[in-house]
Amino acid sequence: MLFRSVADAYVRGGSYAANNFGASQTIDLMEDPNTNNLRRGYLRFDVRGVTNALKVVLSLVPTVVASPMPTLNIAVLTNDVWTESGITWNNQPTESGVIVATMTNFVVNTPVETDLTSAVQNAAASDGWLSLRISVTAAASLSFGSREQSEITNRPALLVANTATFAMTVKIVNNAMQFTWPASYQTPNLLVQTNAAGVGLGTNWTDWGMVPNPLLLPIVGNNGSVFYRLKIP
C-alpha cells in the first residue's frame, strides 16, 4: 500500500518568517548562518488503520541537491495541528521532536527511503496522524518534491507492507509450478493475469476461486506473460 502525504510545507526564517510556502511544489531545506536562508520542512500522513503494519518506509525524491552534500535529519513530532496553508517559521511547532532517521548521499530524481515502522505504529495507535520535521545539518541545502509536484512519482509517500504475511513456497515439479503454504491458513483464491509476451503486470486479474493446497499449475510456453496471485478471502 502507498500513502501520500496529506499536508506538507517548508518554512523560512528571517524576513520570510511570516510567509507560508504550503503551495510550493518543493520542500526546501537549508541551514545557514544567514537567518533569511534558514528553511525546514514539515510533512503529515494519515496512518489510521495501519497499527499492525509489518514495515513502513518513508520515500522522498530529491529535486535539488547542493554542494556540499547535505545530511538530512527526520524527526517525529507530537504536534499534528499545524496546517499546510497556515504554517510559517513564526508559528511552526516548537518541540524538538525525536530524530528517527538520518540520511545522506542524495541524487536528483532518485528516491531515498528510510524505515519508519516503529514511528508509524506508535502514531497509528495514538491519534492516527504522523507529523515529521525534516531538516539539514551544517551549511547545506536540499529540496524534495512536495505533494503539489506535477510529477506524481516525486511526491512524498509511505510505503506500507501488508498487515498480514502469507508464507508461500514455489518449486517446479514435473513441468508444473507447485505452490504450498501452511495448513493453518484460510483457503485462498487464485487470481490469474495473462498478457502478451514482454508485457508487464497490469490490473486485468481473473479470480479462479478457491484452490487446493498444494496447488499445481502447468507451465505452458506459449502463454505469454502469466502472473498468479493468491488472495486470502
Coordinates of C-alpha atoms in Angstrom, one line a residue:
M1 CA 0.0 0.0 0.0
L2 CA 1.1 3.6 -0.7
F3 CA 0.1 6.6 1.4
R4 CA 0.8 10.1 0.1
S5 CA 1.3 13.0 2.5
V6 CA -1.9 14.8 3.3
A7 CA 0.0 18.0 4.2
D8 CA 3.5 19.3 3.6
A9 CA 5.3 22.6 3.5
Y10 CA 8.5 24.3 4.3
V11 CA 9.1 27.3 6.5
R12 CA 11.7 30.1 6.1
G13 CA 13.3 32.3 8.6
G14 CA 14.4 35.9 8.8
S15 CA 12.4 38.4 6.7
Y16 CA 10.3 35.5 5.4
A17 CA 9.3 34.2 8.8
A18 CA 5.6 35.2 8.4
N19 CA 5.3 33.8 4.9
N20 CA 3.6 30.5 4.1
F21 CA 5.1 28.1 1.4
G22 CA 2.5 25.4 1.6
A23 CA 1.6 25.7 -2.1
S24 CA 5.2 25.1 -3.3
Q25 CA 6.0 22.1 -5.5
T26 CA 9.1 21.5 -3.4
I27 CA 10.0 21.2 0.3
D28 CA 13.1 23.3 0.6
L29 CA 15.7 22.8 3.3
M30 CA 18.7 24.9 4.2
E31 CA 21.0 25.5 7.2
D32 CA 22.9 28.8 7.0
P33 CA 24.2 31.5 9.3
N34 CA 22.0 34.0 7.5
T35 CA 18.6 33.6 9.0
N36 CA 17.0 34.7 5.8
N37 CA 18.2 31.4 4.2
L38 CA 17.0 29.0 7.0
R39 CA 14.4 26.5 5.8
R40 CA 12.8 23.5 7.4
G41 CA 10.2 21.1 6.1
Y42 CA 7.1 19.5 7.6
L43 CA 5.0 16.5 6.5
R44 CA 1.9 14.9 7.8
F45 CA 0.5 11.4 6.9
D46 CA -2.8 9.8 7.8
V47 CA -1.8 6.4 9.3
R48 CA -5.1 5.4 10.9
G49 CA -5.7 1.7 10.5
V50 CA -2.1 0.6 9.9
T51 CA -1.3 -0.3 13.6
N52 CA -0.2 -3.8 12.6
A53 CA 1.8 -2.9 9.5
L54 CA 4.8 -5.2 9.1
K55 CA 7.0 -2.5 7.6
V56 CA 6.6 1.2 6.7
V57 CA 9.2 3.1 4.6
L58 CA 9.2 6.8 4.0
S59 CA 10.1 7.7 0.4
L60 CA 11.3 11.1 -0.7
V61 CA 12.5 12.3 -4.0
P62 CA 15.3 14.9 -4.1
T63 CA 14.7 17.6 -6.7
V64 CA 17.7 19.8 -5.8
V65 CA 21.0 18.6 -4.2
A66 CA 23.5 21.3 -3.4
S67 CA 27.2 21.0 -2.6
P68 CA 28.5 20.2 0.0
M69 CA 26.4 17.0 0.3
P70 CA 23.7 17.7 2.9
T71 CA 22.8 15.4 5.8
L72 CA 19.1 15.0 6.4
N73 CA 17.5 14.6 9.9
I74 CA 13.9 13.3 10.2
A75 CA 12.2 13.9 13.5
V76 CA 8.8 12.7 14.7
L77 CA 6.5 15.4 16.3
T78 CA 3.6 15.1 18.6
N79 CA 2.1 18.3 17.2
D80 CA -0.4 17.4 14.5
V81 CA -2.4 20.6 14.4
W82 CA -0.3 22.7 12.0
T83 CA -1.8 23.3 8.6
E84 CA -0.3 23.3 5.2
S85 CA -1.7 26.6 4.3
G86 CA -1.0 28.2 7.6
I87 CA 2.4 27.1 8.9
T88 CA 5.2 29.7 8.9
W89 CA 8.6 30.0 10.6
N90 CA 6.9 32.0 13.3
N91 CA 4.2 29.5 14.2
Q92 CA 5.9 26.2 13.4
P93 CA 5.9 23.5 16.1
T94 CA 8.4 24.4 18.8
E95 CA 9.1 20.9 20.1
S96 CA 12.4 19.4 19.2
G97 CA 10.9 16.1 18.3
V98 CA 12.6 12.7 18.2
I99 CA 15.1 12.1 15.4
V100 CA 14.2 8.7 14.0
A101 CA 16.4 8.7 10.8
T102 CA 19.4 10.4 9.3
M103 CA 20.2 10.2 5.6
T104 CA 22.8 11.5 3.1
N105 CA 24.3 10.7 -0.4
F106 CA 21.4 12.1 -2.4
V107 CA 21.0 12.1 -6.2
V108 CA 18.5 14.3 -8.0
N109 CA 15.3 12.4 -9.0
T110 CA 16.4 9.2 -7.3
P111 CA 14.1 8.2 -4.4
V112 CA 15.6 7.8 -1.0
E113 CA 13.9 5.6 1.6
T114 CA 14.1 5.0 5.4
D115 CA 12.3 2.7 7.7
L116 CA 9.7 4.4 9.9
T117 CA 7.8 1.3 11.0
S118 CA 8.0 2.0 14.8
A119 CA 7.1 5.7 14.4
V120 CA 4.1 4.9 12.2
Q121 CA 2.9 2.1 14.5
N122 CA 3.1 4.5 17.5
A123 CA 1.2 7.2 15.6
A124 CA -1.4 4.8 14.4
A125 CA -2.0 3.6 18.0
S126 CA -2.2 7.2 19.2
D127 CA -4.2 9.8 17.2
G128 CA -3.7 8.3 13.7
W129 CA -1.5 11.1 12.4
L130 CA 2.2 11.1 11.7
S131 CA 3.9 14.5 11.6
L132 CA 7.5 14.8 10.6
R133 CA 10.1 17.7 10.6
I134 CA 12.9 17.3 8.1
S135 CA 16.0 19.5 8.2
V136 CA 19.6 19.5 7.1
T137 CA 22.7 19.9 9.2
A138 CA 25.7 22.3 8.7
A139 CA 25.8 24.8 5.8
A140 CA 23.9 22.8 3.2
S141 CA 20.7 22.9 1.1
L142 CA 18.3 20.3 -0.2
S143 CA 14.9 20.1 -1.8
F144 CA 12.3 17.3 -2.1
G145 CA 9.2 17.0 -4.2
S146 CA 6.1 18.0 -2.3
R147 CA 2.5 16.7 -2.7
E148 CA 1.9 19.6 -5.1
Q149 CA 4.5 18.2 -7.5
S150 CA 3.2 17.9 -11.1
E151 CA 5.3 14.6 -11.3
I152 CA 3.3 12.3 -9.1
T153 CA 6.2 9.9 -8.5
N154 CA 8.1 12.8 -6.9
R155 CA 5.6 13.2 -4.2
P156 CA 6.3 12.1 -0.6
A157 CA 4.9 8.7 0.3
L158 CA 4.8 6.0 3.0
L159 CA 5.2 2.5 1.5
V160 CA 3.3 0.1 3.8
A161 CA 3.7 -3.6 3.7
N162 CA 0.6 -5.8 4.0
T163 CA -0.7 -6.1 7.6
A164 CA -0.7 -9.9 7.2
T165 CA 2.0 -12.2 5.9
F166 CA 1.5 -15.1 3.5
A167 CA 4.4 -17.6 3.8
M168 CA 4.3 -19.4 0.5
T169 CA 6.8 -21.6 -1.3
V170 CA 7.1 -22.3 -5.0
K171 CA 9.0 -25.1 -6.8
I172 CA 9.0 -26.8 -10.2
V173 CA 7.6 -30.4 -10.2
N174 CA 7.2 -32.3 -13.4
N175 CA 6.9 -29.2 -15.7
A176 CA 4.5 -27.6 -13.3
M177 CA 4.7 -24.9 -10.6
Q178 CA 3.8 -26.2 -7.1
F179 CA 2.6 -23.7 -4.6
T180 CA 2.3 -24.6 -0.9
W181 CA 1.5 -22.7 2.2
P182 CA 0.9 -23.5 5.9
A183 CA -2.3 -25.7 6.5
S184 CA -3.4 -23.2 9.2
Y185 CA -4.1 -20.5 6.6
Q186 CA -7.5 -19.9 5.2
T187 CA -8.1 -21.4 1.7
P188 CA -7.0 -18.7 -0.7
N189 CA -8.5 -17.6 -4.0
L190 CA -6.3 -17.8 -7.1
L191 CA -6.1 -14.7 -9.2
V192 CA -4.6 -15.0 -12.7
Q193 CA -3.5 -12.5 -15.3
T194 CA -2.3 -13.4 -18.8
N195 CA -0.7 -10.7 -21.1
A196 CA 1.2 -10.7 -24.3
A197 CA 4.9 -11.8 -24.2
G198 CA 7.0 -9.0 -22.8
V199 CA 4.1 -7.1 -21.2
G200 CA 4.4 -6.5 -17.5
L201 CA 1.9 -6.7 -14.7
G202 CA -1.4 -4.9 -15.2
T203 CA -4.8 -4.8 -13.5
N204 CA -6.7 -7.4 -15.5
W205 CA -6.9 -10.0 -12.8
T206 CA -9.3 -13.0 -13.2
D207 CA -10.5 -14.7 -10.0
W208 CA -10.4 -18.5 -10.4
G209 CA -11.9 -19.1 -6.9
M210 CA -10.6 -21.2 -4.0
V211 CA -7.7 -23.5 -4.7
P212 CA -6.3 -26.6 -3.0
N213 CA -3.0 -26.9 -1.0
P214 CA -0.7 -27.8 -2.6
L215 CA -1.6 -26.1 -5.9
L216 CA -0.1 -27.4 -9.2
L217 CA -0.2 -25.1 -12.3
P218 CA 1.2 -26.4 -15.6
I219 CA 3.9 -24.4 -17.3
V220 CA 2.8 -23.6 -20.9
G221 CA 5.4 -22.0 -23.1
N222 CA 3.1 -20.1 -25.5
N223 CA 1.0 -18.3 -22.8
G224 CA 3.0 -15.0 -23.0
S225 CA 3.3 -13.3 -19.6
V226 CA 1.3 -15.1 -16.9
F227 CA 1.0 -13.8 -13.3
Y228 CA -0.5 -15.5 -10.3
R229 CA -1.7 -14.1 -7.1
L230 CA -3.1 -15.9 -4.0
K231 CA -5.5 -13.9 -2.0
I232 CA -6.8 -14.7 1.5
P233 CA -10.6 -14.0 1.5

